[in-house]
Short mmCIF file of C-alpha atoms in Angstrom, two decimals:
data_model
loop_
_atom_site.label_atom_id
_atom_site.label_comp_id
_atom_site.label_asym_id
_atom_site.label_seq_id
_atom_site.Cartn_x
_atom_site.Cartn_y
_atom_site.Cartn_z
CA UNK O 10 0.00 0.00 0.00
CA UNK O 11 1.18 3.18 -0.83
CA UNK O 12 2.29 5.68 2.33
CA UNK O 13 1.41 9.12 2.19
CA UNK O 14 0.88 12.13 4.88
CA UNK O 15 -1.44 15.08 3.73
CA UNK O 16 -4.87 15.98 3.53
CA UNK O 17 -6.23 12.47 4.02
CA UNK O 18 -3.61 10.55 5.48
CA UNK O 19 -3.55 7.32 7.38
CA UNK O 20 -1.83 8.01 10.87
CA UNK O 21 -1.81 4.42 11.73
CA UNK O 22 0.64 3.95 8.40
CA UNK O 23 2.89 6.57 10.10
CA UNK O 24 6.36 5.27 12.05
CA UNK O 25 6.86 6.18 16.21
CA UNK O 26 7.06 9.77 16.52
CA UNK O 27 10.12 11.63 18.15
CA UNK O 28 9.34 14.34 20.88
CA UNK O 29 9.06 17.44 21.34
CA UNK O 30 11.52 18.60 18.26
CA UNK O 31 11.36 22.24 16.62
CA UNK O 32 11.16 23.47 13.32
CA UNK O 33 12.76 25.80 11.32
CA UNK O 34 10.65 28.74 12.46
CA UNK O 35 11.01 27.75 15.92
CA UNK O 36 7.66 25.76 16.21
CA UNK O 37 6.86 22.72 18.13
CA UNK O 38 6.70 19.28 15.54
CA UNK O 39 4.01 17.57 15.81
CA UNK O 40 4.31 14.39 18.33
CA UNK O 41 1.64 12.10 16.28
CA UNK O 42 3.77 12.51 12.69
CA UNK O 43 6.97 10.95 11.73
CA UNK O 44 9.46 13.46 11.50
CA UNK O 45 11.24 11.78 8.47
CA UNK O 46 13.15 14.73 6.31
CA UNK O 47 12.55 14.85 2.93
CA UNK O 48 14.92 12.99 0.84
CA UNK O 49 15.03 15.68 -2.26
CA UNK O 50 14.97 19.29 0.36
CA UNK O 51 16.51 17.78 3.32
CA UNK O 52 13.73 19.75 5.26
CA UNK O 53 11.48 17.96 7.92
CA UNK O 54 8.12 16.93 6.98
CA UNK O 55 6.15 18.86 9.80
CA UNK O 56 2.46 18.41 10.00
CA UNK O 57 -0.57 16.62 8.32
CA UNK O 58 -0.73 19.78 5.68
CA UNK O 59 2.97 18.77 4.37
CA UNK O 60 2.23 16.52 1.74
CA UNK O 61 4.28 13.31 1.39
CA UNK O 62 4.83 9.82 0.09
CA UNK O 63 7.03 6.96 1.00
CA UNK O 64 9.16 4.78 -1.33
CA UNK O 65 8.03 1.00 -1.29
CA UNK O 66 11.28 -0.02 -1.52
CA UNK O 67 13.64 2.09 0.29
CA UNK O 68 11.18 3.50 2.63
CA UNK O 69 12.24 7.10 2.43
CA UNK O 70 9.71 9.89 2.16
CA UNK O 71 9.06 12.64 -0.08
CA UNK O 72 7.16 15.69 -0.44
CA UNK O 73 4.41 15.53 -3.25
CA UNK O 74 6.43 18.54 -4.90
CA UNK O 75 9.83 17.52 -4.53
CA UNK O 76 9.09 14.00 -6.06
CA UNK O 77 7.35 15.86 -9.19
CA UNK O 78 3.82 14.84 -8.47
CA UNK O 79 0.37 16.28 -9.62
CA UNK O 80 -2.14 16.76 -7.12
CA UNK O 81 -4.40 14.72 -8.92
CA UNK O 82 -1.86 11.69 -8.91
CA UNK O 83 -1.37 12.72 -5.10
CA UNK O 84 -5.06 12.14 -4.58
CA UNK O 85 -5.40 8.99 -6.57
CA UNK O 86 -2.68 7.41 -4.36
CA UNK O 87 -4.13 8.30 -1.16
CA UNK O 88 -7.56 6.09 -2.22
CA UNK O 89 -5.42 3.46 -3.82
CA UNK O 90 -5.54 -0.13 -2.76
CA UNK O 91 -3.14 -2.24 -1.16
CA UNK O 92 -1.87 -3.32 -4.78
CA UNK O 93 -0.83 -0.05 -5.84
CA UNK O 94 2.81 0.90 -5.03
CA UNK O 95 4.59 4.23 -5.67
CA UNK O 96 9.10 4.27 -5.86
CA UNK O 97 11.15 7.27 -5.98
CA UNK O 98 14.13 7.65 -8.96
CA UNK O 99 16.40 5.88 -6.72
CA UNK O 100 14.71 3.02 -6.66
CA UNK O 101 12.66 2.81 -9.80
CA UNK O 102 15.45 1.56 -12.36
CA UNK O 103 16.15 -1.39 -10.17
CA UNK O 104 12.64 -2.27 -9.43
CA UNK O 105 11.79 -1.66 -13.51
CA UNK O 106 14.29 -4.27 -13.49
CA UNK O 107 12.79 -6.75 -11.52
CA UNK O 108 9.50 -6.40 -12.76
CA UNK O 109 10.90 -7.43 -16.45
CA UNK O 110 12.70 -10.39 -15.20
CA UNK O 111 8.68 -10.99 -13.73
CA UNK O 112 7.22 -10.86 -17.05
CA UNK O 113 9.94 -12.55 -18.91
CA UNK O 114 9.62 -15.42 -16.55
CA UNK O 115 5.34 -15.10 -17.05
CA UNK O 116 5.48 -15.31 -20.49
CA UNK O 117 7.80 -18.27 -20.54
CA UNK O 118 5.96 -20.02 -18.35
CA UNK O 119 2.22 -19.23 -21.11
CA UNK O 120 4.71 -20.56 -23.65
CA UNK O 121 4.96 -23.94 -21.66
CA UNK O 122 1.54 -24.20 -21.20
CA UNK O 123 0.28 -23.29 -24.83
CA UNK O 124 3.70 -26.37 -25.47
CA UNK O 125 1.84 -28.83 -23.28
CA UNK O 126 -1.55 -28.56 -24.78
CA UNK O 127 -0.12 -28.74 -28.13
CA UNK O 128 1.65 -32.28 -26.93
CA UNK O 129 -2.24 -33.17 -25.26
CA UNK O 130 -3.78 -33.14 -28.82
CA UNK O 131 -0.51 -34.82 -30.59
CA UNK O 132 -0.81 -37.68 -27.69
CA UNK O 133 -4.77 -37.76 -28.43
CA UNK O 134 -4.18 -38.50 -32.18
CA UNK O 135 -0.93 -41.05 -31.07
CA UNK O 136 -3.50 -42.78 -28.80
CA UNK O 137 -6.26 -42.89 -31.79
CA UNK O 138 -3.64 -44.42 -33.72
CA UNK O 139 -2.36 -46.72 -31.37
CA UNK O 140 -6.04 -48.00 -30.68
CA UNK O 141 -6.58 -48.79 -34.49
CA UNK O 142 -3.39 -51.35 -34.32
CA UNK O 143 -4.40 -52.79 -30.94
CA UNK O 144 -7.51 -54.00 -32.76
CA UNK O 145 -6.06 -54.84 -35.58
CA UNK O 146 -3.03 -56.54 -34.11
CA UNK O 147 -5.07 -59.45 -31.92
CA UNK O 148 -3.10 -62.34 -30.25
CA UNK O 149 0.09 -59.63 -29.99
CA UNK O 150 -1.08 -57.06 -27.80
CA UNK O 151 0.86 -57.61 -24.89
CA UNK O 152 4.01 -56.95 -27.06
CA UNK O 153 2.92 -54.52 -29.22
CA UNK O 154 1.92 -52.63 -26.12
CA UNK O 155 5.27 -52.75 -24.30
CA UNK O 156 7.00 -51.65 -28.10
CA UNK O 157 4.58 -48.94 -28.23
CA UNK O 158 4.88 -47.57 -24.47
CA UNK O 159 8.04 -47.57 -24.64
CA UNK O 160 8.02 -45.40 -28.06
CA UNK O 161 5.55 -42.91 -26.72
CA UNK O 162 7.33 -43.00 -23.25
CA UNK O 163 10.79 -41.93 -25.16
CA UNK O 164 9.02 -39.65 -27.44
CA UNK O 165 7.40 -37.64 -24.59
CA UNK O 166 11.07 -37.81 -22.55
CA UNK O 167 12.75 -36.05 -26.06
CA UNK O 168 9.70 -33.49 -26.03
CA UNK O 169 10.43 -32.65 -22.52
CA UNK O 170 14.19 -32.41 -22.99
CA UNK O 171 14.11 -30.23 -25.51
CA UNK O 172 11.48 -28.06 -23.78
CA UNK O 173 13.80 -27.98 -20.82
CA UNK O 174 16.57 -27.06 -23.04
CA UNK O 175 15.33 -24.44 -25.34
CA UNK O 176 16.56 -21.13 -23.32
CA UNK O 177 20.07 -22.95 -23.32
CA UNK O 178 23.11 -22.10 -24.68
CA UNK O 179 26.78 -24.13 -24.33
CA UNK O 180 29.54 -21.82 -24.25
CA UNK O 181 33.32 -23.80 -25.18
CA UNK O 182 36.67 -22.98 -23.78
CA UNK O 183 35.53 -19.68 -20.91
CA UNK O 184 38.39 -19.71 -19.43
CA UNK O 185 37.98 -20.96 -15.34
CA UNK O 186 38.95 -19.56 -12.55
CA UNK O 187 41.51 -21.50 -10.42
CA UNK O 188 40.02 -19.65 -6.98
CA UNK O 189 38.46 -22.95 -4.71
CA UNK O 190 35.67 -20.26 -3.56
CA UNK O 191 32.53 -20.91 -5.31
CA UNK O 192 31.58 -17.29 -4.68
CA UNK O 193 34.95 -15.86 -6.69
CA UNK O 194 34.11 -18.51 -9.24
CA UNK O 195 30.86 -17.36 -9.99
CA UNK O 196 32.37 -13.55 -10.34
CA UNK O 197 34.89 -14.84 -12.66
CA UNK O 198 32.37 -17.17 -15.11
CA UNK O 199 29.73 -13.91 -15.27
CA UNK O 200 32.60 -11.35 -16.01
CA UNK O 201 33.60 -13.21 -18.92
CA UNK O 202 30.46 -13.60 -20.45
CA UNK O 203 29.53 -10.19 -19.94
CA UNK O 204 32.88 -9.76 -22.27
CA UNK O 205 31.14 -11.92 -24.95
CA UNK O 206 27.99 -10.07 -24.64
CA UNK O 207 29.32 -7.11 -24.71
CA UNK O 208 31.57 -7.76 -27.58
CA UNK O 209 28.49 -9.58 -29.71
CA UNK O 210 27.00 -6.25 -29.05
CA UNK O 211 23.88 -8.05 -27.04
CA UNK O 212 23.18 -6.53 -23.88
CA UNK O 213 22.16 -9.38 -21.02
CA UNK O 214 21.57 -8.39 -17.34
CA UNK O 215 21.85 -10.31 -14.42
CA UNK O 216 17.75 -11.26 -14.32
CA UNK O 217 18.34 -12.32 -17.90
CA UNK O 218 20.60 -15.35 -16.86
CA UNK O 219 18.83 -17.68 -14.90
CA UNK O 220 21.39 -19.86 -14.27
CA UNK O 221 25.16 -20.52 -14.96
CA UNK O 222 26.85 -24.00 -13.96
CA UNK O 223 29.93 -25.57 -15.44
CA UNK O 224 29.44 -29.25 -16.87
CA UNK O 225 31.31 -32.15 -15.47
CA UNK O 226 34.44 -32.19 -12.97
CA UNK O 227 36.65 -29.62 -12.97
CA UNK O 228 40.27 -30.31 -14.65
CA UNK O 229 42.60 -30.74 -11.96
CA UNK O 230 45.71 -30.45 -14.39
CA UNK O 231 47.53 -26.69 -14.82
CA UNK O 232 47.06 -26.78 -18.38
CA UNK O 233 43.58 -28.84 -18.44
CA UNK O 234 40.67 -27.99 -20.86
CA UNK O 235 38.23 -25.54 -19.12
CA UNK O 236 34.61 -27.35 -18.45
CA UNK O 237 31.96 -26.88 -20.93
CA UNK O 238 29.58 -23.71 -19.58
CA UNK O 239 25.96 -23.89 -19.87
CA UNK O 240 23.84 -21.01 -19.21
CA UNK O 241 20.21 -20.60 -19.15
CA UNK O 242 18.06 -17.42 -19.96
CA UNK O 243 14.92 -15.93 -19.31
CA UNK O 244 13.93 -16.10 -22.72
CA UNK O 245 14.43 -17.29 -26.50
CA UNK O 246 14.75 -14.32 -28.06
CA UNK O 247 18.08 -13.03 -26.02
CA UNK O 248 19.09 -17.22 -26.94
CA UNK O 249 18.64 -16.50 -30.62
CA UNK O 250 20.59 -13.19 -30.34
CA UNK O 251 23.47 -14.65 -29.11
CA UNK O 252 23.50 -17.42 -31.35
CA UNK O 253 23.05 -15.40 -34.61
CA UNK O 254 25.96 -13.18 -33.61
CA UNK O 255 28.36 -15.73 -32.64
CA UNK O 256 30.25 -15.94 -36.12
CA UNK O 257 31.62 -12.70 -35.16
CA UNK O 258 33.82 -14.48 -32.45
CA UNK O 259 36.51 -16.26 -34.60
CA UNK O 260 37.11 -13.21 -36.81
CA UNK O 261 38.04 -10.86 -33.09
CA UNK O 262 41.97 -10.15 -32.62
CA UNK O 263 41.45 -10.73 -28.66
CA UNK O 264 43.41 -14.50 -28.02
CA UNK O 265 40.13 -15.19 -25.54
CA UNK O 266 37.07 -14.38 -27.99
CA UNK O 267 38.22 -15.74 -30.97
CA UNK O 268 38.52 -19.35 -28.98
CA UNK O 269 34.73 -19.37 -27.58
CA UNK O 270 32.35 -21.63 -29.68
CA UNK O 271 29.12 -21.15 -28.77
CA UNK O 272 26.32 -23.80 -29.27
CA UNK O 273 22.68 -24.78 -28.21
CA UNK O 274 22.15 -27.26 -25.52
CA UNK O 275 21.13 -30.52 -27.44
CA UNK O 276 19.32 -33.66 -25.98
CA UNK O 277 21.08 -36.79 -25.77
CA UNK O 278 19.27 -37.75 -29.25
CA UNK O 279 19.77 -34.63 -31.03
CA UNK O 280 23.68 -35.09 -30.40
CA UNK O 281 23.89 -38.58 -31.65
CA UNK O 282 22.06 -37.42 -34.68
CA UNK O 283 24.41 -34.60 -35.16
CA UNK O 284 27.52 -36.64 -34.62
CA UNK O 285 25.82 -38.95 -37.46
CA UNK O 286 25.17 -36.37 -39.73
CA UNK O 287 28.70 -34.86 -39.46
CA UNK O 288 30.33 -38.49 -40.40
CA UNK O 289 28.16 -38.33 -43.81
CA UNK O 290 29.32 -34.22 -44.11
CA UNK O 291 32.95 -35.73 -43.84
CA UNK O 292 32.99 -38.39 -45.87
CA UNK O 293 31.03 -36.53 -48.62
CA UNK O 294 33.79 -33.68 -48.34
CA UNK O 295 36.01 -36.39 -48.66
CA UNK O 296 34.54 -37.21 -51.87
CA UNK O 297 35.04 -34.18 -53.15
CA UNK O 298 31.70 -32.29 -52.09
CA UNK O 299 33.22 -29.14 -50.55
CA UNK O 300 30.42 -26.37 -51.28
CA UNK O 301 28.20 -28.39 -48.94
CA UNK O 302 27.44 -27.75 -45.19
CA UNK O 303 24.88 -28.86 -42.12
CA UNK O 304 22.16 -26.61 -41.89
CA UNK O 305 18.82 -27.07 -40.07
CA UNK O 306 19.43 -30.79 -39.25
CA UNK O 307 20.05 -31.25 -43.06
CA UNK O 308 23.21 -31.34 -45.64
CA UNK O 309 22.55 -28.26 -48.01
CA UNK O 310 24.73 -26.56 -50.61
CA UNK O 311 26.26 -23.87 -49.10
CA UNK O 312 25.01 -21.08 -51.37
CA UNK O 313 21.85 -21.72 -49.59
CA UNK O 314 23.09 -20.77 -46.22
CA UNK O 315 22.14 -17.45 -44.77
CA UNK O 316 24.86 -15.55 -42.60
CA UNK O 317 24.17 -15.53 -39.05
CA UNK O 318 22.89 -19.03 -38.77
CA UNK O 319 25.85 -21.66 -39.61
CA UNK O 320 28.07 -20.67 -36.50
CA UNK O 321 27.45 -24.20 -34.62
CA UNK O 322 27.38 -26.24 -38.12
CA UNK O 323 30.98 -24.40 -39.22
CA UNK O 324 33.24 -24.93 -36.30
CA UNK O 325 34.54 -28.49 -35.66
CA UNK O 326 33.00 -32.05 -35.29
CA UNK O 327 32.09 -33.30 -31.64
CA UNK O 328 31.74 -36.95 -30.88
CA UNK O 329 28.41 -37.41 -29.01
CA UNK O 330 28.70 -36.41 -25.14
#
């Protein structure tokens, strides 16, 4: 609820009073107020006619002038309800902040939702299907059931995955930080991919990145290959940013961005099927098929690639992990 003092205001709202103090013309301040000074005049806020407002977040008041306010909006504030919430200049840009990290989490989470009931009607026409071979499959149902379980079972753990995965990215060879404090780790991972951001000219805040981890055990030799680094945003969009900038990296004249290879975060599957499809690129380059390239889960002539989108399918093979 939003605080004010003036005209209308709500005493009980107000903090303990102090006693007995004196204004600037001498006068006696009012016992029943709170004597908070104003953070914009530095003068005290004296009686019920010096109109105010508190800060939701940092508490501090303000008088209605000093903070830029209409009386109208003054007014409107006093009648609010409990779900209306009024922060000074101070505080605004971080709390603008928070809200968006709110809404970008919201929206992910209608995307999900709109995801699952588009899964509900595939498994309704999968089940249709699957009753049409029961019938027509008599004497072998209790095999063809476990096949087919099993197939919907793995098809609905890939779905998932993926689902799980899609705000992903895999960032190769971050340098790591030696420091055994998880703390200066952390410092270390985000201030290097703030470098990549900021060089990839994509701008990424702290509510933007969900999560950061490093994959696997750490390298415990001097010289050892740093851990894969997987990080997780709020949405696709800043995802698809990233990755359609990321060709930009090998081209840079600093020794640590021209190293990072950036990639999505594939499912078990997808990676076995990439590793596949990679074998057949080399062997066809092999052949002598050079203007050819992976693109979209596909081999394509590579006059048909676009710029921007090839990063992952340019750099170097990868075994499945």
């Amino acid at each position: 609820m939003v605080k004010t003092k003036g005209i209308r205001a709500n005493k009980a709202e107000l903090k303990t009073p102090k006693s007995q103090q004196r204004n600037q013309n001498g006068g006696t301040l009012d016992p029943g107020l709170d004597h908070t000074k104003c953070q914009v005049c530095e003068e005290i806020i004296v009686d019920s006619t010096d109109k105010s407002i508190a800060c939701e977040k940092c508490e501090y008041w303000f008088h209605q002038s000093c903070a830029s306010m209409t009386n109208d909006t003054f007014k409107i504030l006093q009648k609010s309800s409990a779900n209306v919430m009024w922060f000074c200049d101070s505080c605004k840009p971080e709390v603008d902040g928070i809200l968006k990290g709110v809404d970008a989490l919201t929206s992910r989470q209608a995307d999900s939702e709109a995801n699952i009931k588009k899964l509900e009607s595939k498994l309704d026409k999968i089940f249709g299907i699957l009753d049409k071979v029961e019938n027509a499959l008599v004497g072998k149902e209790e095999a063809m059931e476990k096949v087919i379980e099993q197939k919907v079972a793995d098809y609905m753990d890939e779905v998932v995955d993926k689902e799980n995965r899609k705000c992903n990215l895999v960032f190769h060879n971050v340098d790591e930080s030696t420091s055994e404090n998880i703390d200066d780790r952390k410092t270390h991972d985000n201030a290097k991919l703030q470098e990549i951001f900021q060089y990839l000219d994509v701008r990424v805040n702290d509510v933007q990145i969900q999560q950061l981890v490093r994959l696997g055990k750490k390298n415990v030799e001097e010289n050892g290959r740093p851990r894969l680094t997987k990080v997780t945003f709020s949405s696709v969009d800043i995802k698809r940013a990233i990755l359609g900038k990321a060709t930009k990296l090998p081209s840079s004249t600093d020794p640590f961005l021209n190293k990072i290879y950036i990639s999505p975060d594939m499912t078990p599957k997808e990676r076995e099927e990439n590793w596949k499809l990679r074998q057949e690129l080399a062997a066809r380059r092999k052949a002598g098929e050079d203007d050819i390239m992976i693109k979209s889960g596909r081999i394509v002539k590579r006059r048909d690639f676009r710029s921007g989108q090839g990063h992952f399918e340019q750099r170097r093979s990868a075994s499945p992990q």
